[in-house]
Short mmCIF file of C-alpha atoms in Angstrom, two decimals:
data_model
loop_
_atom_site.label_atom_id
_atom_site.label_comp_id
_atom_site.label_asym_id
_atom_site.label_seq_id
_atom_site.Cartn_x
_atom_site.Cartn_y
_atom_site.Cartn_z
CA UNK A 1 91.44 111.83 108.65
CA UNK A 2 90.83 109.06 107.19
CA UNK A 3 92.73 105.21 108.59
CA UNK A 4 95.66 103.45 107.42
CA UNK A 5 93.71 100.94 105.65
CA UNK A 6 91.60 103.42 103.43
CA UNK A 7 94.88 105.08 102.49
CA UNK A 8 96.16 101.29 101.76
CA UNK A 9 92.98 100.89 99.62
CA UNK A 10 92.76 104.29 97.92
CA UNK A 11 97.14 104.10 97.46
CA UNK A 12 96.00 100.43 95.19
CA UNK A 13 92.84 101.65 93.78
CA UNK A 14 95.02 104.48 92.06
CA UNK A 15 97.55 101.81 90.48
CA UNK A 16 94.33 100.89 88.51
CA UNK A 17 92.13 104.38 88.15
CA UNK A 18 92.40 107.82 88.70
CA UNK A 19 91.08 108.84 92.66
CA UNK A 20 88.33 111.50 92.74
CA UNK A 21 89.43 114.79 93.96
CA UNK A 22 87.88 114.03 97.02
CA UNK A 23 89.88 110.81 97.62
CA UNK A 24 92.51 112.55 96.09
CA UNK A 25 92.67 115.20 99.27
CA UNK A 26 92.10 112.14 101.73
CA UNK A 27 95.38 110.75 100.70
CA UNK A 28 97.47 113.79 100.53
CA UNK A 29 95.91 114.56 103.89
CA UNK A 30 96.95 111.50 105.47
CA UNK A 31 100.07 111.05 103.46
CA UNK A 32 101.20 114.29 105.07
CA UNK A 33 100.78 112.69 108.65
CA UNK A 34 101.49 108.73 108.33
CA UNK A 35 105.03 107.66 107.10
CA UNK A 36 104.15 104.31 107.17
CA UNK A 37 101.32 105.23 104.56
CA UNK A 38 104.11 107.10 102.49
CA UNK A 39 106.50 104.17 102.14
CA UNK A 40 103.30 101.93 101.05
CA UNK A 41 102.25 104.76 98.48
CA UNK A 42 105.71 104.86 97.34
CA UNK A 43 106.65 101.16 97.11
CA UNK A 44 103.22 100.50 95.18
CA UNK A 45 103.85 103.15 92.16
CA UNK A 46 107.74 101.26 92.21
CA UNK A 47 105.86 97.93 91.68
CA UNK A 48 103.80 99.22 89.14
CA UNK A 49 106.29 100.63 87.52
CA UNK A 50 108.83 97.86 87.46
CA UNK A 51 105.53 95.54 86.65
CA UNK A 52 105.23 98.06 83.73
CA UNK A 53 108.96 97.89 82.31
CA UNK A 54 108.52 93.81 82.68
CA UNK A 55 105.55 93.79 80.34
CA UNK A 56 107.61 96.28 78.16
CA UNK A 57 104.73 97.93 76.73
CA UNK A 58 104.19 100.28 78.86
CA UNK A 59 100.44 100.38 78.84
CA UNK A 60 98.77 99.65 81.98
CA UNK A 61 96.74 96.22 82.59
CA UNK A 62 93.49 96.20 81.27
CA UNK A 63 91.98 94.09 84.57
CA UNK A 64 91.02 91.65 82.09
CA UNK A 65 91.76 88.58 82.07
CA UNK A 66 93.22 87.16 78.96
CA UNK A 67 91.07 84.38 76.73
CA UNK A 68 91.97 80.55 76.76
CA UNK A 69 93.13 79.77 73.25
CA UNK A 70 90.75 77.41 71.67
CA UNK A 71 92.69 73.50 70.87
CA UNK A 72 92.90 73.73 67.11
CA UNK A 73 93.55 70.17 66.87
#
């Protein structure tokens, strides 16, 4: 099984990308067993989501950071 701070990684990694299948049956694995781990997976797709409805998009960061606008004058 893997430890409560690979599940912590793997829980913020998926905000961001889709998890392999193989980290995909780590989590639910450990999910299954840790409550802790649970309320962290939980609270992170609430964050996202609310972080989501703020931007009011609806799309999902790119990771990039946006471009200084240039001083036109």
């Amino acid at each position: 099984m893997i430890s409560c701070r690979r599940a912590s990684e793997l829980s913020s990694l998926a905000q961001d990308q889709p998890l392999t299948l193989s980290q995909k049956m780590q989590m639910k694995t450990h999910l299954l067993m840790c409550r802790a781990c649970r309320n962290f997976s939980k609270n992170m797709g609430s964050l996202t989501n609310a972080m989501e409805a703020f931007r009011g998009d609806g799309e999902k960061p790119s990771g990039r950071s946006a471009k200084p606008e240039k001083n036109k004058g």
